[in-house]
Short mmCIF file of C-alpha atoms and ligand atoms in Angstrom, two decimals:
data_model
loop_
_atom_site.label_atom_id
_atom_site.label_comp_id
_atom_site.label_asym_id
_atom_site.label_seq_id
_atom_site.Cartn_x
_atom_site.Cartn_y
_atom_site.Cartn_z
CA UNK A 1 -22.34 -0.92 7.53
CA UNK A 2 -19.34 -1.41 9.79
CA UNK A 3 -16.48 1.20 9.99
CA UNK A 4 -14.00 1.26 6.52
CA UNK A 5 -11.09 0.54 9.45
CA UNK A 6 -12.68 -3.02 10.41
CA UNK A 7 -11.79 -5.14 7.27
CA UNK A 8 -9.70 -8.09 7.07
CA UNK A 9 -7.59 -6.29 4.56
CA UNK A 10 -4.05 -7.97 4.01
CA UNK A 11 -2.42 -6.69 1.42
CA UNK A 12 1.19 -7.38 1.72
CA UNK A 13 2.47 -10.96 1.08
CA UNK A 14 4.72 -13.02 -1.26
CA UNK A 15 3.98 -16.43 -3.64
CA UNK A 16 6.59 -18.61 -5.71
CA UNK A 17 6.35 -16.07 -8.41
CA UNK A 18 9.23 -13.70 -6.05
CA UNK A 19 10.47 -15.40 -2.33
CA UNK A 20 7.20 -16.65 -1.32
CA UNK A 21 6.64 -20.57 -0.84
CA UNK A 22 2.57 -20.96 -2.03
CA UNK A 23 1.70 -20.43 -5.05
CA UNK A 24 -0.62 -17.59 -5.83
CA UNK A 25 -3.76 -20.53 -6.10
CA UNK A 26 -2.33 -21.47 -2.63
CA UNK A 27 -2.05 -18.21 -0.54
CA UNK A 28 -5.63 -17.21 -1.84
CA UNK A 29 -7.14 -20.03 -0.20
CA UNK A 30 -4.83 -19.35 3.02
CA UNK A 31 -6.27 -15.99 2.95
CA UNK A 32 -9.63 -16.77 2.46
CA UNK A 33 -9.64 -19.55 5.02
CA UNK A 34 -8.36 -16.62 7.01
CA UNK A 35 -11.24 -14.71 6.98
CA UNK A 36 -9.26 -11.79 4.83
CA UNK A 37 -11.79 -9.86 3.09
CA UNK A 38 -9.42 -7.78 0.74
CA UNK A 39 -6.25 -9.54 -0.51
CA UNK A 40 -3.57 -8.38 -2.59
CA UNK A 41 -0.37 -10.65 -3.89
CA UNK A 42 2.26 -8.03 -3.66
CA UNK A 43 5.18 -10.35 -5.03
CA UNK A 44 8.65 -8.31 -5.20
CA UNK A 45 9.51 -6.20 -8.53
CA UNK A 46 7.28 -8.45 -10.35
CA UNK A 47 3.30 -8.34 -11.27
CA UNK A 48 3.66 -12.25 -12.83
CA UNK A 49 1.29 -13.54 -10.58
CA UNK A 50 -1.50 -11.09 -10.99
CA UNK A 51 -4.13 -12.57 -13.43
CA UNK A 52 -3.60 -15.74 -11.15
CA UNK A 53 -4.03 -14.01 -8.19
CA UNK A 54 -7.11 -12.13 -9.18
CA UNK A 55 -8.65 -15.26 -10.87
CA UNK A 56 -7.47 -17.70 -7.74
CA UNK A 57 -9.40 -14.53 -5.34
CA UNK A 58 -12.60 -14.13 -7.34
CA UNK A 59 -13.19 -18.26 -6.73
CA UNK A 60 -12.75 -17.74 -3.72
CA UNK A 61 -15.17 -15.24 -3.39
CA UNK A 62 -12.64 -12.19 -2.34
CA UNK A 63 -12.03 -9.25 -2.96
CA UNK A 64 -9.04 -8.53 -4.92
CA UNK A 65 -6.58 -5.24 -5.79
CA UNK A 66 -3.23 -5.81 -8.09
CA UNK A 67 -0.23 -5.05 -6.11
CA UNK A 68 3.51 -5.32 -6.14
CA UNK A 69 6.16 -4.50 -3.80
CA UNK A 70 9.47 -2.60 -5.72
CA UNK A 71 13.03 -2.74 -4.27
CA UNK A 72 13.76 1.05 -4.33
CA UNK A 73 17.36 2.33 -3.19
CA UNK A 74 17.10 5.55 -1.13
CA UNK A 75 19.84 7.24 1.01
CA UNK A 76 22.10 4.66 0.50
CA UNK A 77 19.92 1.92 2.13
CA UNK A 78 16.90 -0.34 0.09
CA UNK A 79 13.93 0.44 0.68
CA UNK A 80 10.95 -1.41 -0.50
CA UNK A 81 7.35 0.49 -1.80
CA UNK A 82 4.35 -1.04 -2.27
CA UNK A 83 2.02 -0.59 -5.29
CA UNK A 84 -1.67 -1.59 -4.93
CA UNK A 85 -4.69 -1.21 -7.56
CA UNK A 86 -2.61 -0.51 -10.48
CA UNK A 87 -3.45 -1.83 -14.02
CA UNK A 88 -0.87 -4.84 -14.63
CA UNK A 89 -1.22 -4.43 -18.24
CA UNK A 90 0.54 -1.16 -18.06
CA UNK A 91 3.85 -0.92 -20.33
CA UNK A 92 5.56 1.56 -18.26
CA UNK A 93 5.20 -0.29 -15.21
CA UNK A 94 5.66 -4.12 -16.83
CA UNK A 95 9.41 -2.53 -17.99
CA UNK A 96 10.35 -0.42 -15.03
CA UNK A 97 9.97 -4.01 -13.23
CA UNK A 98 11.88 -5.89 -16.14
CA UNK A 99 14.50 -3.46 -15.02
CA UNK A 100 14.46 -3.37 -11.42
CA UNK A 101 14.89 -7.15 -11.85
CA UNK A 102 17.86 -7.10 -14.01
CA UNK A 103 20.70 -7.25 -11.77
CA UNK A 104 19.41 -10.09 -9.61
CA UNK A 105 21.30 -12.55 -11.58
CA UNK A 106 25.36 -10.96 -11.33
CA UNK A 107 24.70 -9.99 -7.59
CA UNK A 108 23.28 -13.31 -6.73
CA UNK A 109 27.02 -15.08 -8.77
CA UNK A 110 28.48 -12.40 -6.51
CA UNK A 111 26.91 -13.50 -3.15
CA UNK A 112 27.93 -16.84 -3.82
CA UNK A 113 31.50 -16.05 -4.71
CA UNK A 114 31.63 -13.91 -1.20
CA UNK A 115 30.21 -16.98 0.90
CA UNK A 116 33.36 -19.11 -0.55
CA UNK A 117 35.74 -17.32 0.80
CA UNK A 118 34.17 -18.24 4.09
CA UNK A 119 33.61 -21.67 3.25
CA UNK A 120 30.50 -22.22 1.64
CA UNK A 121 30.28 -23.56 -1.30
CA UNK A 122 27.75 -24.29 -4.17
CA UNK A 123 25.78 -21.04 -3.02
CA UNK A 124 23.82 -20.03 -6.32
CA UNK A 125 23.46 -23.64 -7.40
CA UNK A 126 22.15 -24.24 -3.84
CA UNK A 127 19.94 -21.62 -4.30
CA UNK A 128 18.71 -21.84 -7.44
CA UNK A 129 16.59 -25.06 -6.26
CA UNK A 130 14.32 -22.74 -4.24
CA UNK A 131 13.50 -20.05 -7.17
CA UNK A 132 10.66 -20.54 -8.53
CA UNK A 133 10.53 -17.19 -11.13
CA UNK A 134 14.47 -17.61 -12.63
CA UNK A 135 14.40 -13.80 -13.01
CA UNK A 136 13.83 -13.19 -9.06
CA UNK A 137 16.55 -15.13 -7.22
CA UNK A 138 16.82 -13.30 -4.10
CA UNK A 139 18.40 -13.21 -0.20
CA UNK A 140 15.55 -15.56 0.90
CA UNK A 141 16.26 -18.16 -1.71
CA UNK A 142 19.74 -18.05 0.05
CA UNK A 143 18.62 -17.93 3.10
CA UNK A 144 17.04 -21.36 2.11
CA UNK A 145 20.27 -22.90 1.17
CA UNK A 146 22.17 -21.99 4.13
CA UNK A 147 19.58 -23.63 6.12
CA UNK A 148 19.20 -26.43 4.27
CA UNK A 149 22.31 -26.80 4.19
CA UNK A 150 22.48 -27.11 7.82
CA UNK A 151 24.57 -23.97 8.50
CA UNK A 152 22.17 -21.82 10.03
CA UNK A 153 19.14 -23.30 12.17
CA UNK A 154 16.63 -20.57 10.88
CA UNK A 155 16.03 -18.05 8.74
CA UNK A 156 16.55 -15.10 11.17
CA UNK A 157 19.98 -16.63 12.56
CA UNK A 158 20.76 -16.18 8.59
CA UNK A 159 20.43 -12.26 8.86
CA UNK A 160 22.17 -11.99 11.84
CA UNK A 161 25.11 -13.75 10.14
CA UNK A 162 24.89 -13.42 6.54
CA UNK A 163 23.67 -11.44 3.77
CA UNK A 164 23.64 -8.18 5.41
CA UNK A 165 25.90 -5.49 5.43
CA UNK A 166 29.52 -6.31 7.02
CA UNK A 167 28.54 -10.09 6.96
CA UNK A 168 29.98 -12.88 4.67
CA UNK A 169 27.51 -13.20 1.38
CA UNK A 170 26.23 -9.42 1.39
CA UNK A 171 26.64 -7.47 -2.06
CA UNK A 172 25.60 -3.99 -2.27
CA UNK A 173 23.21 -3.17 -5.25
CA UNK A 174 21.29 -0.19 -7.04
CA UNK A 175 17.70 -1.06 -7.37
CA UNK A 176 15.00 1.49 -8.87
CA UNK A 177 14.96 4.99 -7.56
CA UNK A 178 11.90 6.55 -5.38
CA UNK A 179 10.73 8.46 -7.70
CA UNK A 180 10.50 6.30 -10.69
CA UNK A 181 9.14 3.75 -8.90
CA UNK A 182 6.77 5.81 -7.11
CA UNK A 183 5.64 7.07 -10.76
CA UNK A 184 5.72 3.75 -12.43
CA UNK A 185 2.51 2.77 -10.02
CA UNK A 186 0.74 5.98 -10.12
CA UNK A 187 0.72 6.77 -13.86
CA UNK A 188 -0.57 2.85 -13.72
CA UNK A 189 -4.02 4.31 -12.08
CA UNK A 190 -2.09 2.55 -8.61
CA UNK A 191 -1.02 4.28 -5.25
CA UNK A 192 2.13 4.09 -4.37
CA UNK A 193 3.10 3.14 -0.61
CA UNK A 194 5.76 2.90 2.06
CA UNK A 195 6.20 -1.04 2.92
CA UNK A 196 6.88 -1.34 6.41
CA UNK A 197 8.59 2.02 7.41
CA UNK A 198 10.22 0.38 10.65
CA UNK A 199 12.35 -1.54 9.22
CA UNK A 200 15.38 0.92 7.67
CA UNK A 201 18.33 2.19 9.64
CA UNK A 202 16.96 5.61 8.61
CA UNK A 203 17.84 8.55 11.02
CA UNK A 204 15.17 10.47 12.10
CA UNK A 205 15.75 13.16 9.46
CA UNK A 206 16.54 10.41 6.59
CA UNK A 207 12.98 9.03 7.83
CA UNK A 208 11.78 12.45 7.44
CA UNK A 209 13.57 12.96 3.78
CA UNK A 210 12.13 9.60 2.95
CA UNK A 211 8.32 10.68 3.69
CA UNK A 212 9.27 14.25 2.32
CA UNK A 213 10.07 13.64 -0.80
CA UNK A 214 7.27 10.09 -0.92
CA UNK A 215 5.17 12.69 -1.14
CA UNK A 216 6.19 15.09 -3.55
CA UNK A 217 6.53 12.33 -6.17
CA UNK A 218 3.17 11.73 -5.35
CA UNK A 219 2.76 8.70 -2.57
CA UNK A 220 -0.47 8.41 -0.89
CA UNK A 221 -0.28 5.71 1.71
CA UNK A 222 1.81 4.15 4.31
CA UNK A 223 1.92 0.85 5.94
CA UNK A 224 1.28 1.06 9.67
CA UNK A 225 0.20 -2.15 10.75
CA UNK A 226 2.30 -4.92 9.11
CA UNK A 227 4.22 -8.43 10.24
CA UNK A 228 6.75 -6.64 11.20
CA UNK A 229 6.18 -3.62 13.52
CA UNK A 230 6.18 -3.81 16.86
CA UNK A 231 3.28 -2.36 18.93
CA UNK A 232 5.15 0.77 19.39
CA UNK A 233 5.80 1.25 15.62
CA UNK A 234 1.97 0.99 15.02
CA UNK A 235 2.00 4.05 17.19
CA UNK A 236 4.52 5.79 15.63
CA UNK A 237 3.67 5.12 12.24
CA UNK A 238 -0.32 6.31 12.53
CA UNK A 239 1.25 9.47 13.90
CA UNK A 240 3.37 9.89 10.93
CA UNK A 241 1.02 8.74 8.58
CA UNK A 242 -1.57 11.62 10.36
CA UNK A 243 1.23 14.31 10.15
CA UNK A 244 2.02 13.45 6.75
CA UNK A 245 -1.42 13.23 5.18
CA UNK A 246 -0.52 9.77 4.02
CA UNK A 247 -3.38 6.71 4.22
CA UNK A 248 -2.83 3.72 5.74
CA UNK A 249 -2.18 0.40 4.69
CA UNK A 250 -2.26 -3.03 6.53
CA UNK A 251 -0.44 -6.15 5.50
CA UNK A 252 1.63 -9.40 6.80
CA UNK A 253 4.11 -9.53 4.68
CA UNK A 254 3.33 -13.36 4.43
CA UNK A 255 6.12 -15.35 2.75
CA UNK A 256 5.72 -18.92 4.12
CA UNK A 257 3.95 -21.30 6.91
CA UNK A 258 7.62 -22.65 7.48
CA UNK A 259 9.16 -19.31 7.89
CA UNK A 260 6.91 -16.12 8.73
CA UNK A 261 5.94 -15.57 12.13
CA UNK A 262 2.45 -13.48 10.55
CA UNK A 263 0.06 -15.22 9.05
CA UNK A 264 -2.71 -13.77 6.41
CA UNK A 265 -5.38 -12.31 7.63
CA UNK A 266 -4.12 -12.23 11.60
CA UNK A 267 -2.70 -8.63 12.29
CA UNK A 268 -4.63 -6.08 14.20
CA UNK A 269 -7.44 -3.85 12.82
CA UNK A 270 -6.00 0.03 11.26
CA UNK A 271 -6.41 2.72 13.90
CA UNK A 272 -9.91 3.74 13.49
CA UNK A 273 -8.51 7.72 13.05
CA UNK A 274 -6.66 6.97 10.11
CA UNK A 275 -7.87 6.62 6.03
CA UNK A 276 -7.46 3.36 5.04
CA UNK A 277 -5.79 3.21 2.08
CA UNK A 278 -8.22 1.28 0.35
CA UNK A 279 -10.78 4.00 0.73
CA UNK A 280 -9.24 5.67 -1.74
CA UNK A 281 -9.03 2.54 -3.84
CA UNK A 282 -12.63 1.68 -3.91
CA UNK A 283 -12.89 1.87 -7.68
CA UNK A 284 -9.95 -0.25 -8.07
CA UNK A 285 -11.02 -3.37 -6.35
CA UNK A 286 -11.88 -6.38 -8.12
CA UNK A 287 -15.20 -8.03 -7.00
P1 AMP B 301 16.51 -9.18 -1.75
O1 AMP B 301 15.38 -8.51 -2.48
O2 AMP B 301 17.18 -10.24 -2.59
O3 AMP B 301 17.48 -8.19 -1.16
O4 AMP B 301 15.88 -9.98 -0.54
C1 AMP B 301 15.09 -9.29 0.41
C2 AMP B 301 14.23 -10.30 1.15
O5 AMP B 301 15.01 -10.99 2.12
C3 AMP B 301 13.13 -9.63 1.95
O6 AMP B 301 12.02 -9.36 1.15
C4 AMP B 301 12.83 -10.69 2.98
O7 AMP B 301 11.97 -11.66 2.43
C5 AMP B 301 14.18 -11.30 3.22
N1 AMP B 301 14.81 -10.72 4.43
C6 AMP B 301 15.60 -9.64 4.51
N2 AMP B 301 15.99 -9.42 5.79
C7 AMP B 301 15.42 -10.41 6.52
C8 AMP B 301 15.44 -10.76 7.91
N3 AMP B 301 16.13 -10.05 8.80
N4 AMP B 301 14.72 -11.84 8.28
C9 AMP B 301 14.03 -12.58 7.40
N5 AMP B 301 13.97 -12.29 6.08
C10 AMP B 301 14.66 -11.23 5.65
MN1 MN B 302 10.73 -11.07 0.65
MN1 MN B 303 9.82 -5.72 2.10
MN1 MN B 304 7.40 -8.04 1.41
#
Protein backbone atom coordinates (compact mmCIF):
# COMPACT_ATOMS: atom_id res chain seq x y z
CA UNK A 1 0.00 0.00 0.00
CA UNK A 2 1.43 3.43 -0.72
CA UNK A 3 2.10 6.01 2.09
CA UNK A 4 -1.45 7.71 3.71
CA UNK A 5 0.53 11.22 2.53
CA UNK A 6 0.39 10.20 -1.35
CA UNK A 7 -3.41 10.63 -2.13
CA UNK A 8 -4.97 12.92 -4.47
CA UNK A 9 -6.97 14.28 -1.61
CA UNK A 10 -8.63 17.79 -2.42
CA UNK A 11 -10.82 18.72 -0.10
CA UNK A 12 -11.35 22.36 -0.26
CA UNK A 13 -13.42 23.84 -3.16
CA UNK A 14 -16.66 25.75 -3.93
CA UNK A 15 -19.96 24.88 -6.43
CA UNK A 16 -23.05 27.20 -7.34
CA UNK A 17 -24.58 26.18 -4.12
CA UNK A 18 -22.02 29.24 -2.24
CA UNK A 19 -19.40 31.36 -4.85
CA UNK A 20 -18.41 28.50 -6.89
CA UNK A 21 -19.27 28.44 -10.78
CA UNK A 22 -19.88 24.26 -11.40
CA UNK A 23 -22.33 22.75 -10.05
CA UNK A 24 -21.67 20.05 -7.52
CA UNK A 25 -22.47 17.23 -10.66
CA UNK A 26 -19.84 19.42 -12.46
CA UNK A 27 -16.80 19.80 -10.09
CA UNK A 28 -17.07 15.96 -9.31
CA UNK A 29 -16.34 15.09 -12.72
CA UNK A 30 -13.48 17.92 -12.79
CA UNK A 31 -12.13 16.18 -9.88
CA UNK A 32 -12.33 12.89 -10.98
CA UNK A 33 -10.97 13.67 -14.41
CA UNK A 34 -8.29 15.04 -12.15
CA UNK A 35 -7.18 12.04 -10.83
CA UNK A 36 -8.42 13.25 -7.08
CA UNK A 37 -8.94 10.24 -5.12
CA UNK A 38 -10.73 11.87 -2.02
CA UNK A 39 -13.01 14.88 -2.73
CA UNK A 40 -14.93 16.95 -0.52
CA UNK A 41 -17.44 20.02 -1.68
CA UNK A 42 -16.70 22.38 1.10
CA UNK A 43 -19.25 25.17 -0.12
CA UNK A 44 -19.22 28.32 2.40
CA UNK A 45 -21.66 28.28 5.59
CA UNK A 46 -23.80 25.95 3.75
CA UNK A 47 -23.98 21.88 3.51
CA UNK A 48 -26.88 22.29 0.47
CA UNK A 49 -24.89 20.56 -1.87
CA UNK A 50 -23.95 17.53 0.09
CA UNK A 51 -26.32 14.60 -0.89
CA UNK A 52 -25.44 15.90 -4.51
CA UNK A 53 -22.02 15.91 -3.96
CA UNK A 54 -21.78 12.52 -2.38
CA UNK A 55 -24.21 10.99 -4.97
CA UNK A 56 -22.39 13.01 -8.09
CA UNK A 57 -18.75 11.31 -6.26
CA UNK A 58 -19.94 7.74 -5.74
CA UNK A 59 -20.76 7.69 -9.87
CA UNK A 60 -17.88 8.68 -10.32
CA UNK A 61 -16.30 6.15 -8.50
CA UNK A 62 -14.64 8.54 -5.62
CA UNK A 63 -14.26 8.72 -2.58
CA UNK A 64 -16.27 11.16 -0.77
CA UNK A 65 -16.28 13.06 2.98
CA UNK A 66 -19.13 15.92 3.75
CA UNK A 67 -17.50 19.17 4.29
CA UNK A 68 -18.21 22.83 4.65
CA UNK A 69 -16.18 25.81 5.06
CA UNK A 70 -17.79 28.46 8.00
CA UNK A 71 -17.06 32.24 7.96
CA UNK A 72 -15.88 32.57 11.62
CA UNK A 73 -14.93 36.18 13.01
CA UNK A 74 -11.84 36.04 15.28
CA UNK A 75 -9.70 38.98 16.58
CA UNK A 76 -11.44 41.33 14.71
CA UNK A 77 -10.58 39.80 11.28
CA UNK A 78 -12.79 36.67 9.37
CA UNK A 79 -11.51 33.81 9.41
CA UNK A 80 -12.79 30.84 7.60
CA UNK A 81 -12.74 26.90 9.22
CA UNK A 82 -13.25 24.02 7.48
CA UNK A 83 -15.50 21.10 8.52
CA UNK A 84 -14.95 17.67 6.87
CA UNK A 85 -16.76 14.16 7.61
CA UNK A 86 -19.53 15.52 9.57
CA UNK A 87 -23.13 14.11 9.39
CA UNK A 88 -25.17 16.79 7.21
CA UNK A 89 -28.30 15.68 8.74
CA UNK A 90 -27.24 17.11 12.00
CA UNK A 91 -29.75 19.85 13.52
CA UNK A 92 -27.23 21.69 15.41
CA UNK A 93 -25.03 22.14 12.62
CA UNK A 94 -27.96 22.64 9.67
CA UNK A 95 -29.05 25.90 12.15
CA UNK A 96 -25.71 27.21 13.27
CA UNK A 97 -25.28 27.56 9.27
CA UNK A 98 -28.94 29.01 8.81
CA UNK A 99 -27.44 31.55 11.11
CA UNK A 100 -24.09 32.23 9.99
CA UNK A 101 -25.91 32.93 6.70
CA UNK A 102 -28.34 35.38 7.94
CA UNK A 103 -26.78 38.62 7.51
CA UNK A 104 -25.60 38.08 3.95
CA UNK A 105 -28.59 39.76 2.63
CA UNK A 106 -28.43 43.61 4.67
CA UNK A 107 -24.54 43.64 4.22
CA UNK A 108 -24.71 42.74 0.63
CA UNK A 109 -27.81 46.15 0.26
CA UNK A 110 -25.00 47.77 2.23
CA UNK A 111 -22.05 47.03 -0.16
CA UNK A 112 -24.02 48.21 -2.88
CA UNK A 113 -25.12 51.44 -1.26
CA UNK A 114 -21.14 52.06 -0.42
CA UNK A 115 -20.09 51.40 -4.21
CA UNK A 116 -22.67 54.38 -5.20
CA UNK A 117 -21.16 56.81 -3.59
CA UNK A 118 -18.22 56.04 -5.80
CA UNK A 119 -20.13 55.65 -8.79
CA UNK A 120 -21.32 52.35 -9.28
CA UNK A 121 -24.47 51.66 -9.58
CA UNK A 122 -26.98 48.68 -9.71
CA UNK A 123 -24.45 46.68 -7.39
CA UNK A 124 -26.82 44.01 -5.67
CA UNK A 125 -29.05 43.78 -8.72
CA UNK A 126 -25.77 43.29 -10.68
CA UNK A 127 -24.92 40.79 -8.45
CA UNK A 128 -27.70 38.98 -7.81
CA UNK A 129 -27.43 37.46 -11.53
CA UNK A 130 -24.39 35.44 -10.42
CA UNK A 131 -26.00 33.78 -7.07
CA UNK A 132 -26.97 30.78 -7.53
CA UNK A 133 -28.15 29.80 -3.57
CA UNK A 134 -30.30 33.38 -2.83
CA UNK A 135 -29.28 32.86 0.82
CA UNK A 136 -25.33 33.05 -0.02
CA UNK A 137 -24.76 36.26 -1.99
CA UNK A 138 -21.27 36.99 -1.29
CA UNK A 139 -17.90 39.31 -2.25
CA UNK A 140 -17.28 36.98 -5.26
CA UNK A 141 -20.73 37.40 -6.69
CA UNK A 142 -19.61 41.13 -6.61
CA UNK A 143 -16.58 40.66 -7.70
CA UNK A 144 -18.47 39.25 -10.80
CA UNK A 145 -20.40 42.35 -11.41
CA UNK A 146 -17.64 44.71 -11.24
CA UNK A 147 -15.99 42.75 -13.84
CA UNK A 148 -18.63 42.28 -15.89
CA UNK A 149 -19.33 45.33 -15.70
CA UNK A 150 -16.12 46.26 -17.18
CA UNK A 151 -14.70 48.13 -14.15
CA UNK A 152 -12.14 45.90 -13.05
CA UNK A 153 -10.23 43.52 -15.62
CA UNK A 154 -10.05 40.55 -13.07
CA UNK A 155 -11.03 39.29 -10.11
CA UNK A 156 -7.82 40.00 -8.09
CA UNK A 157 -7.62 43.78 -9.42
CA UNK A 158 -11.24 43.69 -7.56
CA UNK A 159 -9.54 43.04 -4.05
CA UNK A 160 -6.96 45.31 -4.52
CA UNK A 161 -9.62 48.01 -5.11
CA UNK A 162 -12.78 47.02 -3.64
CA UNK A 163 -14.44 45.08 -1.07
CA UNK A 164 -11.76 45.07 1.40
CA UNK A 165 -11.13 47.01 4.26
CA UNK A 166 -10.53 50.94 3.56
CA UNK A 167 -11.78 50.34 -0.10
CA UNK A 168 -15.11 51.55 -1.69
CA UNK A 169 -17.86 48.51 -1.29
CA UNK A 170 -16.31 46.89 2.01
CA UNK A 171 -18.85 46.40 5.04
CA UNK A 172 -17.64 45.01 8.17
CA UNK A 173 -19.71 41.99 9.54
CA UNK A 174 -19.99 39.47 12.60
CA UNK A 175 -20.04 35.99 11.31
CA UNK A 176 -20.09 32.81 13.74
CA UNK A 177 -17.62 32.70 16.55
CA UNK A 178 -14.59 30.01 16.78
CA UNK A 179 -15.85 28.22 19.13
CA UNK A 180 -19.35 27.59 18.09
CA UNK A 181 -18.39 26.88 14.91
CA UNK A 182 -15.64 24.73 15.83
CA UNK A 183 -18.37 22.77 18.04
CA UNK A 184 -21.10 22.83 15.52
CA UNK A 185 -18.73 20.28 13.29
CA UNK A 186 -17.41 18.23 16.02
CA UNK A 187 -20.56 17.37 18.00
CA UNK A 188 -21.63 16.53 14.10
CA UNK A 189 -19.06 13.35 14.35
CA UNK A 190 -16.79 16.11 11.88
CA UNK A 191 -13.25 17.67 12.53
CA UNK A 192 -13.00 20.93 12.58
CA UNK A 193 -10.03 22.74 10.60
CA UNK A 194 -8.08 25.90 9.91
CA UNK A 195 -8.76 26.88 6.04
CA UNK A 196 -5.76 28.28 4.71
CA UNK A 197 -3.91 29.83 7.78
CA UNK A 198 -1.76 32.24 5.43
CA UNK A 199 -4.10 34.20 4.48
CA UNK A 200 -5.13 36.60 7.77
CA UNK A 201 -3.32 39.75 8.77
CA UNK A 202 -2.83 37.88 12.06
CA UNK A 203 0.30 38.94 14.13
CA UNK A 204 2.40 36.38 15.12
CA UNK A 205 0.84 36.14 18.59
CA UNK A 206 -2.91 36.60 17.13
CA UNK A 207 -1.70 33.51 14.86
CA UNK A 208 -0.66 31.93 17.97
CA UNK A 209 -4.12 32.88 19.96
CA UNK A 210 -5.86 31.64 16.87
CA UNK A 211 -4.20 27.97 17.02
CA UNK A 212 -4.32 28.27 20.94
CA UNK A 213 -7.54 28.48 21.55
CA UNK A 214 -8.48 26.07 17.83
CA UNK A 215 -7.43 23.73 19.98
CA UNK A 216 -8.95 24.00 23.18
CA UNK A 217 -12.40 24.06 21.54
CA UNK A 218 -11.34 21.01 20.16
CA UNK A 219 -9.80 21.47 16.36
CA UNK A 220 -7.85 18.69 15.01
CA UNK A 221 -6.45 19.67 11.67
CA UNK A 222 -4.94 22.39 9.69
CA UNK A 223 -4.63 23.14 6.09
CA UNK A 224 -1.03 23.26 4.95
CA UNK A 225 -1.01 22.73 1.42
CA UNK A 226 -3.84 24.72 -0.25
CA UNK A 227 -4.35 27.15 -3.58
CA UNK A 228 -3.23 29.64 -1.83
CA UNK A 229 0.07 29.26 0.11
CA UNK A 230 3.09 29.97 -1.18
CA UNK A 231 5.96 27.42 -0.99
CA UNK A 232 7.21 29.04 2.07
CA UNK A 233 3.81 28.85 3.87
CA UNK A 234 3.76 25.03 3.21
CA UNK A 235 6.86 25.20 5.34
CA UNK A 236 5.65 27.17 7.88
CA UNK A 237 2.41 25.72 8.25
CA UNK A 238 3.74 21.77 8.61
CA UNK A 239 5.88 23.27 11.35
CA UNK A 240 2.96 24.69 13.07
CA UNK A 241 0.76 22.04 12.40
CA UNK A 242 3.83 19.60 14.07
CA UNK A 243 4.16 22.02 17.08
CA UNK A 244 0.60 22.19 17.55
CA UNK A 245 -0.39 18.54 17.31
CA UNK A 246 -2.84 19.51 14.62
CA UNK A 247 -3.29 17.06 11.26
CA UNK A 248 -3.05 18.20 8.06
CA UNK A 249 -5.31 18.94 5.43
CA UNK A 250 -4.83 19.56 1.62
CA UNK A 251 -7.18 21.43 -0.64
CA UNK A 252 -7.47 24.02 -3.76
CA UNK A 253 -9.85 26.03 -2.77
CA UNK A 254 -11.33 25.59 -6.37
CA UNK A 255 -14.02 28.15 -7.21
CA UNK A 256 -13.97 28.38 -11.05
CA UNK A 257 -11.98 27.46 -14.47
CA UNK A 258 -12.51 31.29 -15.32
CA UNK A 259 -11.18 32.54 -12.10
CA UNK A 260 -8.92 30.21 -9.79
CA UNK A 261 -5.44 29.91 -10.57
CA UNK A 262 -5.60 25.98 -8.66
CA UNK A 263 -7.23 23.52 -10.16
CA UNK A 264 -8.71 20.14 -8.39
CA UNK A 265 -6.64 17.65 -7.87
CA UNK A 266 -3.16 19.67 -8.92
CA UNK A 267 -1.46 20.85 -5.57
CA UNK A 268 1.52 19.11 -4.15
CA UNK A 269 1.48 15.87 -2.07
CA UNK A 270 1.21 16.59 2.28
CA UNK A 271 4.67 16.47 3.83
CA UNK A 272 5.20 12.87 4.35
CA UNK A 273 6.00 13.76 8.42
CA UNK A 274 2.74 15.04 9.00
CA UNK A 275 -0.95 13.07 9.84
CA UNK A 276 -3.10 13.58 7.21
CA UNK A 277 -6.14 14.61 8.33
CA UNK A 278 -8.04 12.09 6.72
CA UNK A 279 -6.32 9.40 8.71
CA UNK A 280 -8.23 10.24 11.32
CA UNK A 281 -11.32 10.32 9.16
CA UNK A 282 -11.13 6.88 7.79
CA UNK A 283 -14.49 5.84 9.19
CA UNK A 284 -16.07 8.84 7.83
CA UNK A 285 -15.43 8.44 4.18
CA UNK A 286 -18.00 7.54 1.83
CA UNK A 287 -17.04 4.69 -0.61
P1 LIG B 1 -17.59 36.76 1.71
O1 LIG B 1 -17.85 35.44 2.39
O2 LIG B 1 -18.84 37.35 1.11
O3 LIG B 1 -16.84 37.74 2.59
O4 LIG B 1 -16.66 36.47 0.46
C1 LIG B 1 -15.42 35.83 0.65
C2 LIG B 1 -14.96 35.24 -0.67
O5 LIG B 1 -14.44 36.26 -1.51
C3 LIG B 1 -13.82 34.26 -0.49
O6 LIG B 1 -14.28 32.99 -0.16
C4 LIG B 1 -13.19 34.28 -1.87
O7 LIG B 1 -13.91 33.43 -2.73
C5 LIG B 1 -13.40 35.71 -2.30
N1 LIG B 1 -12.19 36.51 -2.06
C6 LIG B 1 -11.84 37.19 -0.96
N2 LIG B 1 -10.65 37.82 -1.11
C7 LIG B 1 -10.24 37.51 -2.37
C8 LIG B 1 -9.09 37.83 -3.16
N3 LIG B 1 -8.12 38.62 -2.68
N4 LIG B 1 -9.03 37.32 -4.40
C9 LIG B 1 -9.99 36.54 -4.90
N5 LIG B 1 -11.09 36.19 -4.21
C10 LIG B 1 -11.22 36.66 -2.97
MN1 LIG C 1 -15.14 31.81 -1.78
MN1 LIG D 1 -11.75 30.69 2.55
MN1 LIG E 1 -12.84 28.42 0.24
Amino acid sequence: MKPQNILNADLHCHSVVSDGTLTPEALAERAKANGVELWALTDHDEIGGQHRAAAAAKAQGMAYLTGTEISVTFAGETVHIVGLGFDANDAALKQGLRNTRGGREQRAMEMSDSLAKVGIHGAFEGALKFVGNPELISRTHFARFLVESGVCHETPEVFRKYLTEGKPGYVPHRWATLKDAVTWITQAQGIAVIAHPGRYNFSANEEYALFTEFKEHGGRGVEVITGSHTKQEYLKYAEMAKEFGLAASRGSDFHSPDESHTDLGTLPFLPGDLTPIWELLADRIQA
